[in-house]
Coordinates of N, CA and C in Angstrom, one line a residue:
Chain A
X40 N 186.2 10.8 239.4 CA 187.5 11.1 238.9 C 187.8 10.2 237.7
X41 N 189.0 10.4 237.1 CA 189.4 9.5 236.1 C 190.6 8.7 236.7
X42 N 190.3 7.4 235.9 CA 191.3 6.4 236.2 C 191.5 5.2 235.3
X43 N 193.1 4.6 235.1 CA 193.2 3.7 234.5 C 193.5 2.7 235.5
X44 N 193.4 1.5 234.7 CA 194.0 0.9 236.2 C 194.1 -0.7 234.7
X45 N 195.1 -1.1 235.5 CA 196.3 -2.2 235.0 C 196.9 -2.9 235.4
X46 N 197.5 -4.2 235.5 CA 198.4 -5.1 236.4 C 199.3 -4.5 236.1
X47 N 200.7 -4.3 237.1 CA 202.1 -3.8 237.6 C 202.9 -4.8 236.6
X48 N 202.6 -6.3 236.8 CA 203.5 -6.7 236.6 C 203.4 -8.4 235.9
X49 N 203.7 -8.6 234.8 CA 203.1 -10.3 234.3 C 204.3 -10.7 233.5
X50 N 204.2 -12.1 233.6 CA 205.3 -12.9 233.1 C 204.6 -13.7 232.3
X51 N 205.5 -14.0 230.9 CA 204.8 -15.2 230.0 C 206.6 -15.3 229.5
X52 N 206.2 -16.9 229.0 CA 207.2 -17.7 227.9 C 207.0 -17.2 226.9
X53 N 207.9 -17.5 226.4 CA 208.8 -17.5 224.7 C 207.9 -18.0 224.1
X54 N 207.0 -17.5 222.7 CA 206.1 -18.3 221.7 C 204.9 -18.3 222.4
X55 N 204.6 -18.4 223.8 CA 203.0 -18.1 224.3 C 202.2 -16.9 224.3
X56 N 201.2 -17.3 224.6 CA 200.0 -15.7 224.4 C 200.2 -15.1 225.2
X57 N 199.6 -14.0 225.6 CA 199.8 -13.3 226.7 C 198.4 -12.4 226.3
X58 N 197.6 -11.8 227.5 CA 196.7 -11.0 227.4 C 197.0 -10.1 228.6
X59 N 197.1 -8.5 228.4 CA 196.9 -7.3 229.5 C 195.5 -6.5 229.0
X60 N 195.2 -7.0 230.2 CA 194.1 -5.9 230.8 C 193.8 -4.5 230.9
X61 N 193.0 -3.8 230.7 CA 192.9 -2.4 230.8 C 191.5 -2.2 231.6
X62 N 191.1 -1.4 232.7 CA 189.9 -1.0 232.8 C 189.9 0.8 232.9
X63 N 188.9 1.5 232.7 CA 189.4 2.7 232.6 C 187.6 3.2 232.8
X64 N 187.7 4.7 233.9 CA 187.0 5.5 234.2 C 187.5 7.0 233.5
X65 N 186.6 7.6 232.7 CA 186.7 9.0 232.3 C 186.0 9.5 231.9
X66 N 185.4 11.2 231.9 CA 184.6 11.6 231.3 C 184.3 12.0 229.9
X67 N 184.0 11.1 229.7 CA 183.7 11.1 228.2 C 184.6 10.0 227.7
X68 N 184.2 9.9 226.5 CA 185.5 8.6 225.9 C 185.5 8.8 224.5
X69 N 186.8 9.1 223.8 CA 186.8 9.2 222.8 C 188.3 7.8 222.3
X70 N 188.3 7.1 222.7 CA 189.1 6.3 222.3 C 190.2 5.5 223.2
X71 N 190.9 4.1 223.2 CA 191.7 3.8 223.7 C 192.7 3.4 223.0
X72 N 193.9 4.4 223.7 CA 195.6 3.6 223.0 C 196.1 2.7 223.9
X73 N 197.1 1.8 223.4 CA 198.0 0.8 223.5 C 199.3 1.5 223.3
X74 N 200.2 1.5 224.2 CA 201.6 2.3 223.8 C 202.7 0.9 224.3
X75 N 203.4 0.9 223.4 CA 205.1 0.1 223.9 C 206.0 0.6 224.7
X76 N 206.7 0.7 225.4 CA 207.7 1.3 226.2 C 208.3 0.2 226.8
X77 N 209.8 0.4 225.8 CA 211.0 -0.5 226.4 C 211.8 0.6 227.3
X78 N 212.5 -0.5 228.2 CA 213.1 0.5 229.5 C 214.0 1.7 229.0
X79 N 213.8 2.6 229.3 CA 214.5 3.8 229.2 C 214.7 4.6 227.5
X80 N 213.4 3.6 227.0 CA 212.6 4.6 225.9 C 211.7 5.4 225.9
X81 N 211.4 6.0 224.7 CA 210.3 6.7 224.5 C 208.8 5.5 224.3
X82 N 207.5 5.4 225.1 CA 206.9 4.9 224.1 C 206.7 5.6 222.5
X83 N 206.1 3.9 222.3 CA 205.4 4.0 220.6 C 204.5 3.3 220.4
X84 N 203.4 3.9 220.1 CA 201.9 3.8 219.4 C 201.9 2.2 218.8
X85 N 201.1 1.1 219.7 CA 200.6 0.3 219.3 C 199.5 0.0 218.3
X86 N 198.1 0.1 219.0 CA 197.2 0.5 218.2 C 195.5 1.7 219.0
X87 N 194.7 1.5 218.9 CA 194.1 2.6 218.4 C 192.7 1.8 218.7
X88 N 191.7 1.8 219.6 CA 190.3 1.4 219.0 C 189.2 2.2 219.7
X89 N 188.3 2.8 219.0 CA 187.2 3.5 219.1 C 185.5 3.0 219.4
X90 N 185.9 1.8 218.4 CA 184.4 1.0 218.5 C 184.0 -0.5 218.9
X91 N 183.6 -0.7 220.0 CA 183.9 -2.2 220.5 C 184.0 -2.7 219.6
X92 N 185.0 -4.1 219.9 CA 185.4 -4.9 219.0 C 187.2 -5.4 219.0
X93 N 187.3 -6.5 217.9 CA 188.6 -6.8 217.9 C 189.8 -6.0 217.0
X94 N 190.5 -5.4 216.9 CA 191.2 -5.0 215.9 C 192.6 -5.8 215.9
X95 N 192.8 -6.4 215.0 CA 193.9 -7.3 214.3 C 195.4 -6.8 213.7
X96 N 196.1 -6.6 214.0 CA 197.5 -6.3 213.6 C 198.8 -7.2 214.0
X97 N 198.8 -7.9 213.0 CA 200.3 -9.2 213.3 C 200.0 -10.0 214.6
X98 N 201.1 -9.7 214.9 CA 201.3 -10.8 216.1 C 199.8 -10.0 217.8
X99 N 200.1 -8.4 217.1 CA 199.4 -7.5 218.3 C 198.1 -7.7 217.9
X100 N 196.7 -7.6 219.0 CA 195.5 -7.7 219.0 C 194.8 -7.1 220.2
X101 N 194.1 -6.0 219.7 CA 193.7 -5.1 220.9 C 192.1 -4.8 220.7
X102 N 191.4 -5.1 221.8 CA 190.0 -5.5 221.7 C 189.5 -4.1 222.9
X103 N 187.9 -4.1 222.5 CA 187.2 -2.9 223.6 C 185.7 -3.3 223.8
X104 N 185.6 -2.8 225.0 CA 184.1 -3.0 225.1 C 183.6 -1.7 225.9
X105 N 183.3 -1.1 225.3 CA 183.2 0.2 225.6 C 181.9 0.4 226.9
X106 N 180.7 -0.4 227.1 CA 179.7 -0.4 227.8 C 180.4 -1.2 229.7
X107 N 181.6 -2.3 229.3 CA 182.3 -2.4 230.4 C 183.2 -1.6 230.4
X108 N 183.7 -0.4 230.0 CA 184.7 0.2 230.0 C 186.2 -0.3 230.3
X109 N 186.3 -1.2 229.3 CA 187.4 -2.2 229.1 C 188.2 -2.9 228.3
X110 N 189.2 -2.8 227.7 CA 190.0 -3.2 226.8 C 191.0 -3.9 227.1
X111 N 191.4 -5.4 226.3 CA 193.1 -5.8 226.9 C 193.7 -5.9 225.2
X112 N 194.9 -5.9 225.7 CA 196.1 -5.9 224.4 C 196.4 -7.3 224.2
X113 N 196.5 -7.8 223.3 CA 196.6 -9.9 223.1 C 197.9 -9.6 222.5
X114 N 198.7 -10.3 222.5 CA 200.4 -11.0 222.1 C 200.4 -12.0 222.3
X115 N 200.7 -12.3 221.1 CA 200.7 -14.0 220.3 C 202.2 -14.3 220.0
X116 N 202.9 -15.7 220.0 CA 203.9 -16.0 219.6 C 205.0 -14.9 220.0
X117 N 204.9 -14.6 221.6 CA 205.6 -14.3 222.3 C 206.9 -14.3 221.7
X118 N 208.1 -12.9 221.7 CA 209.6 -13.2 221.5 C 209.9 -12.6 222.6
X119 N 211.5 -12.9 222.7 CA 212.2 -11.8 223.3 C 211.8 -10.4 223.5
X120 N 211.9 -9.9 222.7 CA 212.0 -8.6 222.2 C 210.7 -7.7 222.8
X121 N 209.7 -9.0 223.1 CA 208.5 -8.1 223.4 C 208.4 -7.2 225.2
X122 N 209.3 -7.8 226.0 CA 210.0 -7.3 227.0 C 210.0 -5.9 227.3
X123 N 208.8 -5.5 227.8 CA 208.7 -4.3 227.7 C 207.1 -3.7 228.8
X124 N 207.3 -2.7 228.2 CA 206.1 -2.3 229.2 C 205.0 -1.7 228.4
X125 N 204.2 -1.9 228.7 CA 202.4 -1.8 227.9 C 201.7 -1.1 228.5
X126 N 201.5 0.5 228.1 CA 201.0 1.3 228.5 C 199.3 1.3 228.1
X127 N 198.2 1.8 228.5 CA 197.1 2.0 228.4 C 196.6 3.7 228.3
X128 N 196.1 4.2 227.8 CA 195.6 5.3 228.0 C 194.3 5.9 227.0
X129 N 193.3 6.3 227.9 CA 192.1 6.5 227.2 C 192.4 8.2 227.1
X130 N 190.8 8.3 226.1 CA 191.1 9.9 225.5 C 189.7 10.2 226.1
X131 N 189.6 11.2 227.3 CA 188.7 11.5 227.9 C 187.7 13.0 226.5
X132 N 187.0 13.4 227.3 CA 185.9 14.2 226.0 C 186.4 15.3 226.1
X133 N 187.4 15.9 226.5 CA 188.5 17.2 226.3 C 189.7 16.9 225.3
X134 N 189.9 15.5 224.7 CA 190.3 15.0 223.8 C 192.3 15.2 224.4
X135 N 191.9 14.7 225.8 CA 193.3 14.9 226.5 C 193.4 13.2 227.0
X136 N 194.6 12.3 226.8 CA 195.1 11.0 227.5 C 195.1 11.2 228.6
X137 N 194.5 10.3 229.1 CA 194.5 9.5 231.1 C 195.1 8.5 230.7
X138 N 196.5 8.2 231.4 CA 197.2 7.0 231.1 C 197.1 6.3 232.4
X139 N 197.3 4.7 232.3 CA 197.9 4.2 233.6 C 199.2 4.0 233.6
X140 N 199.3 3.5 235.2 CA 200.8 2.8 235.2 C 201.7 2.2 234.1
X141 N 201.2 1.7 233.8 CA 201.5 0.5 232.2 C 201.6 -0.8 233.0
X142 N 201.9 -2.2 232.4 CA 202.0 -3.3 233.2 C 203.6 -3.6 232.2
X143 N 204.5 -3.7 233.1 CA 205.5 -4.5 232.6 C 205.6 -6.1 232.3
X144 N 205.8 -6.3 231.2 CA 206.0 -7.9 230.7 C 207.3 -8.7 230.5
X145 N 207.5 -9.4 231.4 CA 208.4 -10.3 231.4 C 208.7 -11.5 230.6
X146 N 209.4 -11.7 230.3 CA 209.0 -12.9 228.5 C 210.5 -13.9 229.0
X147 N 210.0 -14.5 229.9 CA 211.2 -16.0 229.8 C 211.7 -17.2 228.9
X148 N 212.7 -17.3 228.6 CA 212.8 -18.1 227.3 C 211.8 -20.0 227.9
Chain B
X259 N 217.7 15.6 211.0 CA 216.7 15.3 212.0 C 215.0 14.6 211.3
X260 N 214.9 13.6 212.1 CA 213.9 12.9 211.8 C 212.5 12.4 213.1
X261 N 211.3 13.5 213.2 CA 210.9 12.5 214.4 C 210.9 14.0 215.2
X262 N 210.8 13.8 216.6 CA 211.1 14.5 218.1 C 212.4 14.7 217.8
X263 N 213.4 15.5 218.3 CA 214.1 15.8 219.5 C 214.1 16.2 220.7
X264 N 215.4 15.8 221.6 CA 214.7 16.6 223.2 C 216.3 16.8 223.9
X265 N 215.9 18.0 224.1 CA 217.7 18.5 224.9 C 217.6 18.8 225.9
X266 N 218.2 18.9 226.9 CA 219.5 17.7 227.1 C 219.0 16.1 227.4
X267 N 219.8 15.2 226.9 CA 219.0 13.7 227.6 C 218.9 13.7 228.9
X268 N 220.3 14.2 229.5 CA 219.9 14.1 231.3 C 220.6 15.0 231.7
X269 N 220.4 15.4 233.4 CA 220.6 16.9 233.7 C 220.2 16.7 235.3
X270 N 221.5 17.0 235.7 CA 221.7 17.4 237.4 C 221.4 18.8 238.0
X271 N 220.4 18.9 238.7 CA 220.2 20.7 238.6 C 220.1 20.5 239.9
X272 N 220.2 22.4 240.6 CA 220.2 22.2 242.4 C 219.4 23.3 242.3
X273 N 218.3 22.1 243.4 CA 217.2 22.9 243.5 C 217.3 24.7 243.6
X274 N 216.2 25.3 242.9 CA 216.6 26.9 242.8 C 216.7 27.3 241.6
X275 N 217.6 26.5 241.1 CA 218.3 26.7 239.9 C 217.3 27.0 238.2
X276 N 217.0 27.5 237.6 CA 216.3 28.0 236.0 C 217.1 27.3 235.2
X277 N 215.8 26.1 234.7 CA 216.3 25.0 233.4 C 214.9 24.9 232.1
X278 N 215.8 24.9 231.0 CA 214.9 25.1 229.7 C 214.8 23.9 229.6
X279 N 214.0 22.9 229.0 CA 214.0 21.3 228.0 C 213.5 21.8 226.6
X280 N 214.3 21.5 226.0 CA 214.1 21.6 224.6 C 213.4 20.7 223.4
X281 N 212.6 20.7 223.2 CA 211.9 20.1 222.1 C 211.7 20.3 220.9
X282 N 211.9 19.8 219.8 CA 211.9 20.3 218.3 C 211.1 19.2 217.6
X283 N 210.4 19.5 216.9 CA 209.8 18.1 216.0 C 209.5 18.3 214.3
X284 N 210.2 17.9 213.3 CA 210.1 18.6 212.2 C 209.2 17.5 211.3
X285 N 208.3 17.2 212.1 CA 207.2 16.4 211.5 C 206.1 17.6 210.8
X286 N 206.0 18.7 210.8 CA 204.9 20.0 210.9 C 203.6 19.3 211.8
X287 N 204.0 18.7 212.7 CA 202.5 18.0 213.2 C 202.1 19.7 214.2
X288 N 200.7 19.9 214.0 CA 200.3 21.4 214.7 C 200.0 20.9 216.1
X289 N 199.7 20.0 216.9 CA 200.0 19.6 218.5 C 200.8 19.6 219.4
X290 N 201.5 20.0 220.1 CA 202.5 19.1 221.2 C 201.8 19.2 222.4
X291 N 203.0 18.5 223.3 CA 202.5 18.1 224.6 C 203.9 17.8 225.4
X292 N 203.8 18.2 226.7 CA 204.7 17.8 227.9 C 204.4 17.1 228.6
X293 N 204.9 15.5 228.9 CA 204.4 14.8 230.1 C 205.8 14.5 230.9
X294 N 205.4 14.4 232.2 CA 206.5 13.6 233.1 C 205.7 12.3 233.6
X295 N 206.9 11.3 233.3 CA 206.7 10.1 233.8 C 207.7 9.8 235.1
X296 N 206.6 8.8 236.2 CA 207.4 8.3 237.6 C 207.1 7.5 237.6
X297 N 207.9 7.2 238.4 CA 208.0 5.3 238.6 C 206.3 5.0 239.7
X298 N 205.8 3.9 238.8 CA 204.5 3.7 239.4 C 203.2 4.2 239.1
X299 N 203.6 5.3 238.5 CA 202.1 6.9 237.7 C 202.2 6.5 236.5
X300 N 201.0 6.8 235.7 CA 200.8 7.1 234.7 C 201.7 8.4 234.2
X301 N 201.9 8.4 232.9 CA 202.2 9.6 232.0 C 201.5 10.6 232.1
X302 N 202.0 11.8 232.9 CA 201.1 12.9 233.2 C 201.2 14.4 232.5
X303 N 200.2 14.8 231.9 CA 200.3 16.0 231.1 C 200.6 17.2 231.8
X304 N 201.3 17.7 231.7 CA 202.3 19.3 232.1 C 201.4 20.6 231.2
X305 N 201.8 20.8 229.9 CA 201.4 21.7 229.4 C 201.1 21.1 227.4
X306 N 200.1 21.8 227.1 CA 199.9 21.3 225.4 C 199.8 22.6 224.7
X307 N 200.3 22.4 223.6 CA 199.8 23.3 222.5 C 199.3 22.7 221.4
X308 N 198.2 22.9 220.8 CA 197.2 23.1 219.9 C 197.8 23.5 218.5
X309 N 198.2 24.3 218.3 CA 198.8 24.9 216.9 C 199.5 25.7 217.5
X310 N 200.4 26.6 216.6 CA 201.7 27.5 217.1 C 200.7 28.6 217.6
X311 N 201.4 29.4 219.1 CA 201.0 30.7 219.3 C 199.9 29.9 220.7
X312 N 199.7 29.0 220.3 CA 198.1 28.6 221.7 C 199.3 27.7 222.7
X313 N 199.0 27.6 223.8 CA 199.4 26.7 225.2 C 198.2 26.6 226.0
X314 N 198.3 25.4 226.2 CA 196.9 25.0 227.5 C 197.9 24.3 228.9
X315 N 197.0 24.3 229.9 CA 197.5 23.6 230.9 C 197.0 22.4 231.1
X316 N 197.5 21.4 231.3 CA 197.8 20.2 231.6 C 197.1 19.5 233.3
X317 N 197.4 18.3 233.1 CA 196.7 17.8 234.6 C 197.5 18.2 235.7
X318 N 199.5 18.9 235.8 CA 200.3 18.8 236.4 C 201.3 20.2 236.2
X319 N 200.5 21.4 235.9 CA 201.1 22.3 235.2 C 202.3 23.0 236.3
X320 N 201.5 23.2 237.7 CA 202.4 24.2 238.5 C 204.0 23.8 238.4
X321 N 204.5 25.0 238.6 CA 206.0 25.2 238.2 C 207.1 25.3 236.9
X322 N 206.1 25.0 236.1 CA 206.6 24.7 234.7 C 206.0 25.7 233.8
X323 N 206.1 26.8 232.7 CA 205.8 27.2 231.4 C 206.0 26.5 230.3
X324 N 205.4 26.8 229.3 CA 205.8 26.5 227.5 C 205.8 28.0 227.0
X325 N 205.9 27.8 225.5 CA 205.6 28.5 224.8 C 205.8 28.1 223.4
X326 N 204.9 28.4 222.6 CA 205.3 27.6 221.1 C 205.1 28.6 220.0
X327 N 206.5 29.7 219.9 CA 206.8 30.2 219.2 C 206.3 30.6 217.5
X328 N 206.5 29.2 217.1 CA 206.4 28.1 215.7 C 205.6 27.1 216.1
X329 N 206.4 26.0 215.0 CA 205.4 24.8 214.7 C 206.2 24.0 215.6
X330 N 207.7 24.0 215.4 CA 208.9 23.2 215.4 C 208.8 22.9 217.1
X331 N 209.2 24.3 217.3 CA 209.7 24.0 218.7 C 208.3 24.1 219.9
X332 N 208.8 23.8 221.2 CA 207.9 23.8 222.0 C 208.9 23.2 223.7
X333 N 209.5 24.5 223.9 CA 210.1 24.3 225.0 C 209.4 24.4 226.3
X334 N 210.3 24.0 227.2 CA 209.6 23.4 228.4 C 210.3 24.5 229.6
X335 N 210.1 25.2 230.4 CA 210.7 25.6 231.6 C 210.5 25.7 233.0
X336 N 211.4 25.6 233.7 CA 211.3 25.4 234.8 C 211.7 26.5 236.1
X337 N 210.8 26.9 236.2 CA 211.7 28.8 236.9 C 212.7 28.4 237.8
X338 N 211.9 27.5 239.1 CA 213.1 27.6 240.0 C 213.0 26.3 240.1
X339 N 213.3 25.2 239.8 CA 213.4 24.0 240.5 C 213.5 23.4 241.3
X340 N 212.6 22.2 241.9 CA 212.1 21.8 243.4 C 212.5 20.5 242.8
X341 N 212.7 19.4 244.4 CA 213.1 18.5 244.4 C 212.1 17.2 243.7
X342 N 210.7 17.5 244.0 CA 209.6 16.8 243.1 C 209.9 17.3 242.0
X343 N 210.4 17.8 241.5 CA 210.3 18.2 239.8 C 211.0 16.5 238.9
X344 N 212.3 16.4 240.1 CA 212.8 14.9 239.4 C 211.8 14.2 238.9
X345 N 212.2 13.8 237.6 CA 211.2 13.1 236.9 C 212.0 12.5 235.4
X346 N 211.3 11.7 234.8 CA 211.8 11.7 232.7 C 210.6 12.4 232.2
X347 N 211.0 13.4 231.3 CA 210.0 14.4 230.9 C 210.4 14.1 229.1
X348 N 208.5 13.6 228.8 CA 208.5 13.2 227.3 C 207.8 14.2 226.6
X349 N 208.8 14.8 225.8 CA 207.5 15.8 224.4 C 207.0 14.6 223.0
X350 N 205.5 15.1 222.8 CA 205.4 14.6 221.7 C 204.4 15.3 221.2
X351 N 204.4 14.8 219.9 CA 203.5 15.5 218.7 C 202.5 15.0 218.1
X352 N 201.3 15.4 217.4 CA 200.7 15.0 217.2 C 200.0 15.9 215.6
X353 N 199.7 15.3 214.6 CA 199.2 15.9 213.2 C 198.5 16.6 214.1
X354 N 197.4 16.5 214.9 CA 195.8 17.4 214.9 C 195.3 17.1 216.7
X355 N 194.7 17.7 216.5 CA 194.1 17.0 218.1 C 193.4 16.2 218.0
X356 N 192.6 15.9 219.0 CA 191.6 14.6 218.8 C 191.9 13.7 218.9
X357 N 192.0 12.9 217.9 CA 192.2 11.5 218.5 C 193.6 10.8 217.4
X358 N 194.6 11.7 216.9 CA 195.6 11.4 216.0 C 196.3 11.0 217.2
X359 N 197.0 9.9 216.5 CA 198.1 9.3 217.4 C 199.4 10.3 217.9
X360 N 199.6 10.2 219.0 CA 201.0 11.1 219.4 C 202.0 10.3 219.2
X361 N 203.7 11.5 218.7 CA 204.5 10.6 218.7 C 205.7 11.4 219.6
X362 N 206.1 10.4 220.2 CA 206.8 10.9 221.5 C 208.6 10.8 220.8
X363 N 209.4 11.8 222.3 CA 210.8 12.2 221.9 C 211.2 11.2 222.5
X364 N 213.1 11.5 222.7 CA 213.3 10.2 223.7 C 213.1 10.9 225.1
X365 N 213.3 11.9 225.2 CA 212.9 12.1 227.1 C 214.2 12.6 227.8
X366 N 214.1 13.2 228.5 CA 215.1 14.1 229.5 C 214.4 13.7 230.7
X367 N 215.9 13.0 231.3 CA 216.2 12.7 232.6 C 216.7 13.5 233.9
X368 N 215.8 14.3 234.5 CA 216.2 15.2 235.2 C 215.9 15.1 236.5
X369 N 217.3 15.6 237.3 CA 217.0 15.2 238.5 C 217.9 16.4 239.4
X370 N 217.0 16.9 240.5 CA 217.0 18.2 241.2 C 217.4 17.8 242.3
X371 N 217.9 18.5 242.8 CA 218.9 17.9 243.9 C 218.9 19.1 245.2

């Protein structure tokens, strides 16, 4: 079967790193997203990676290794604002999203 | 209008009862998609369309139709409504299939009673 799988639930301070985890089973793989989702929004498209490796955007950093079938999302210089929930979802070879849970992030000053 | 729309935001229905969700996106993006999200699950696909005129089924299809008229719209229905239908139900769009990024509405809150 397909599956994501993700921690429920992590807490970091104000200005510290934070790293969420992704592991994911699907058939076929044509890519993993990163989605934002503050409470009782819509997500929105973080980033995007296809080919193991780091991809770099501001404060966000979203890495893969596609042979462990595994990706985490990095957040640097923690704010407020980042308070929210971090969705995961791979693009199986029907070019359809298997999402997980998401992991909600807790950001204490 | 800029983006998704989705009508109504939220919605008390008794079970039985025949409810549309309305989605509009004047992005011309040729994709959409229906998911419902629950507390604890992943975002689950309902029904997709490809370009205007095509619908596919989804991981979670039973009890629900589409139909995509156009480009624009891509409404959601519900014939008779069951109490598992409660859910937040997100449309979103996407330029192409594959691997373009989707961009989601704000979501209708629906709860069957």
């Amino acid at each position: 079967g397909q599956n994501i799988d993700q921690p429920t639930e992590m807490t970091a301070t104000e200005g510290a790193i934070v790293q969420i985890n992704c592991t994911y089973q699907t058939s076929g793989f044509n890519g993993l997203f990163w989605y934002q989702q503050h409470a009782g929004e819509a997500p929105t498209f973080l980033s995007y990676n296809v080919l193991d490796g780091l991809e770099e955007k501001g404060r966000f950093s979203s890495f893969l290794s596609r042979s462990k079938g595994y990706s985490y999302l990095l957040l640097k210089e923690l704010q407020m604002k980042d308070s929210a929930s971090y969705l995961c979802a791979a693009m199986d070879s029907n070019y359809q999203l298997i999402w997980g849970a998401g992991t909600k992030l807790i950001i204490k000053p | 209008i800029a983006g998704i729309t989705q009508a109504p935001t939220s919605q008390i229905l008794a079970a039985g009862r025949r409810m549309t969700l309305r989605c509009t996106q004047d992005m011309r993006h040729n994709a959409m998609y229906w998911y419902r999200q629950d507390l604890g699950l992943g975002l689950r696909l309902i029904h997709y369309s490809n370009t205007a005129g095509t619908t596919g089924k989804g991981e979670v299809p039973d009890g629900y139709s589409v139909s995509r008229a156009n480009t624009d719209d891509f409404p959601l229905t519900l014939a008779s409504a069951v109490p598992s239908q409660t859910s937040v139900y997100f449309c979103a769009s996407s330029d192409g299939i594959g691997t373009d990024t989707q961009y989601f509405g704000p979501g209708t809150r629906l709860t069957v009673l």
